[in-house]
Amino acid sequence: MNINALQDSGRTLWTEGKYSQSIQAFEEAIQATPDDLSNYWYLGLSYLLQREEETAQLIWLSAIAEQKAENPEDIVQSLVQALISESVRLSELNQLQEAWAIRQHLREFEPENLTNIVCLIDLSLKLNEFSESFLQEYNAIQLLQSNSGSVDLCILLPVLEQVLQFPAEETLLFAEACISHFPSLEQWCEIINISAADLAFKRRLTPFAIALIKLCLQYDANNLVALGYLPRFHIECQQFPEAVAEAKNFYQRCTTPETQFFSACVLFQSITRAGDWNEIPDISKKMRSMISSLIEGNSNSLPLNSIRFSIIITGLFLYLKDDIKNNRQIQNQVGALFLRNLQTNAPNAFKILPKKTKDFTKRLKVGYISNTFRVHSVGWLCRWLFQYHDRDKFELFIYHTNQRPGNDFFEAWFAHNVDAVRYLPNEIEECAEIIREDELDILVDLDSITLDQTCNIMALKPAPIQATWLGYDASGIPSIDYFIADPYVLADDAQEHYQEKIWRLPSTYIAVDGFEIGIPSIQRSDLEIPENSIVYWSSQSGLKRNPDTIRLQLQIIKQVPNSYFLIKGIGDQNTLCDFFIEIANELGVEPSRLKFLPLMKDEFTHRANIQIADIVLDTYPYNGATTTLETLWAGVPLVTRVGQQFSARNSYAFLMNVGVMEGIAWTDEEYIDWGVRFGQDEQLRQQVSWKLKQSRHTSPLWNAKQFTREMENAYRQMYSKFVESQGVD
């Protein structure tokens, strides 16, 4: 065989992965032409990929040493190019481990080859073997900083995006070192902002997201995207004073009408989440005025970022006043305005769906979309529906918004009870297309007005029948057909305030089979409360701490001797304490009778601790939902003030379903009266507690299987109505 044939045979065998045979061919080629360096390079590669790394290294070094060239660097470059070429080829063939091994040896010959280092990081990421320590080990940060070599942005950019998902100090240094390799600071900031949002909203790694945003602002102090994210991230971390301070900074830096509106929304959200009721009235008035102007303008070409966020912001009005007429009106108007603007800005995102067959016995395709299939109030409540769904009659899909795989709660309660799970991307049109491809019959939204991404997707109408269930109130977007309720949670005349059709289930709009309860972490003695005292309890977010309701609660405490009030919830704790104590002093209630509890380490401990209470005092105009159900399951009497809007009737609906009328107040006076009666009448408390415990065996509220059948029957009826309306044969 001539030399060319030997080399061709060796390379053919090499590309086929027959390394033992290629070794023989290249050894013969070397004997025939010892001066052809390429044979040494491929011989070494053959040994390397047979995992005989020392032999490969020896062959290469020997070949380099034996050559008496005037420029030995040229010989090394010849080897380097061969290694690069084969690494690229193997990467394209998805033989990543082999490509990684080659680049590791390339690093021995050119330790400062920046492109090779970036490619090594890329390969280790793809192999799921990356560690933040690699950035130091490979000297990547120093090489990027010294700019000792250029690197293709097409290679660097996706590597930076992936490395940013690893929360560590080295990651921040790596990101900072990449700046000089980007054509513009703006492009680098965009990558940082997108990654930070993903970390905060999808992976709940918010502290690191804050660190990334601060890095961005260190180089671009006026980056409005970063400034807008920062207060929202602080809210996620429950760092409320920081959130308010950053929101005010953001608002001050915004100068255009669009950015001023958006920043005002962020400020409104930050102040309300902090529960600072000294500032809430003014900012609320300002927001209502701005949203009214937006509605009156009736433009179809508004910036989607602003109008989309306003859908979420209008939900905050539910906490401030029980005003179903005006709150629903503004919600419906914003929902309609948003849809019109979406149709103008993204007309191609709307698609005509194929007609459905008139087959009422077929297995219905039902999808559920939410970001709450995790340890979250909605997650705890909706899990039972998935446990009991009739899989022979329903094909189930879950669409995750703002989530990534790796959720233990999801795996335990949801993953095995559905037919398909989709983790939706950030792009709204792509999300809608993914859902359309599944050809659903019904899409059920569990986020309502808590997440703008879900609102966007629902607006595009990716399913022929769409319903909102379990989240906040309805969103008001005309693309949604139904809002699922029950006979109690909305009054009989509520339909006039909704653009969605209210679909009332027979008894309750939610049911659970109960709650897991852990071990209490507090005792009365820990809190310096006498054992014979009357203990009232309230566990809600700062946003639900309406000052009018606090006054009612403290009037109850004042009228019941030897009583104490345990207060727990999300919000700025200093603001919360100061606020309660200020009102207590105003009413003549000793501040020592107020006990402020830290957040519990988990839901199980929280539920166990509820049992320290004799009576739970609900909030108004936004009642408890999950917290109320946990209270009733624990057998603790509840006092609730009933209103007209959905959020002001949750506790009333639950009490009606467990057959307990005691504690239901229709006026402020009745709220105080029930609170005092419960505190003074031990027998009344015992009677209600007994009723609550007995209800576990009889109430539809604690019968999730029956509830699931009722939901499934509703889906069947919705489908039947839809098909009939379409005139399908």
XYZ file of C-alpha atoms in Angstrom, residues 160 162 164 184 202 279 380 514 518 551 601:
11
model
C -21.708 33.380 29.198
C -24.969 29.272 30.571
C -24.571 32.891 34.499
C -21.258 47.219 23.044
C -37.813 30.695 37.195
C -47.790 55.692 51.592
C -50.979 22.989 47.801
C -56.730 17.972 54.176
C -45.906 19.070 61.519
C -58.595 48.670 64.188
C -39.440 27.435 58.340
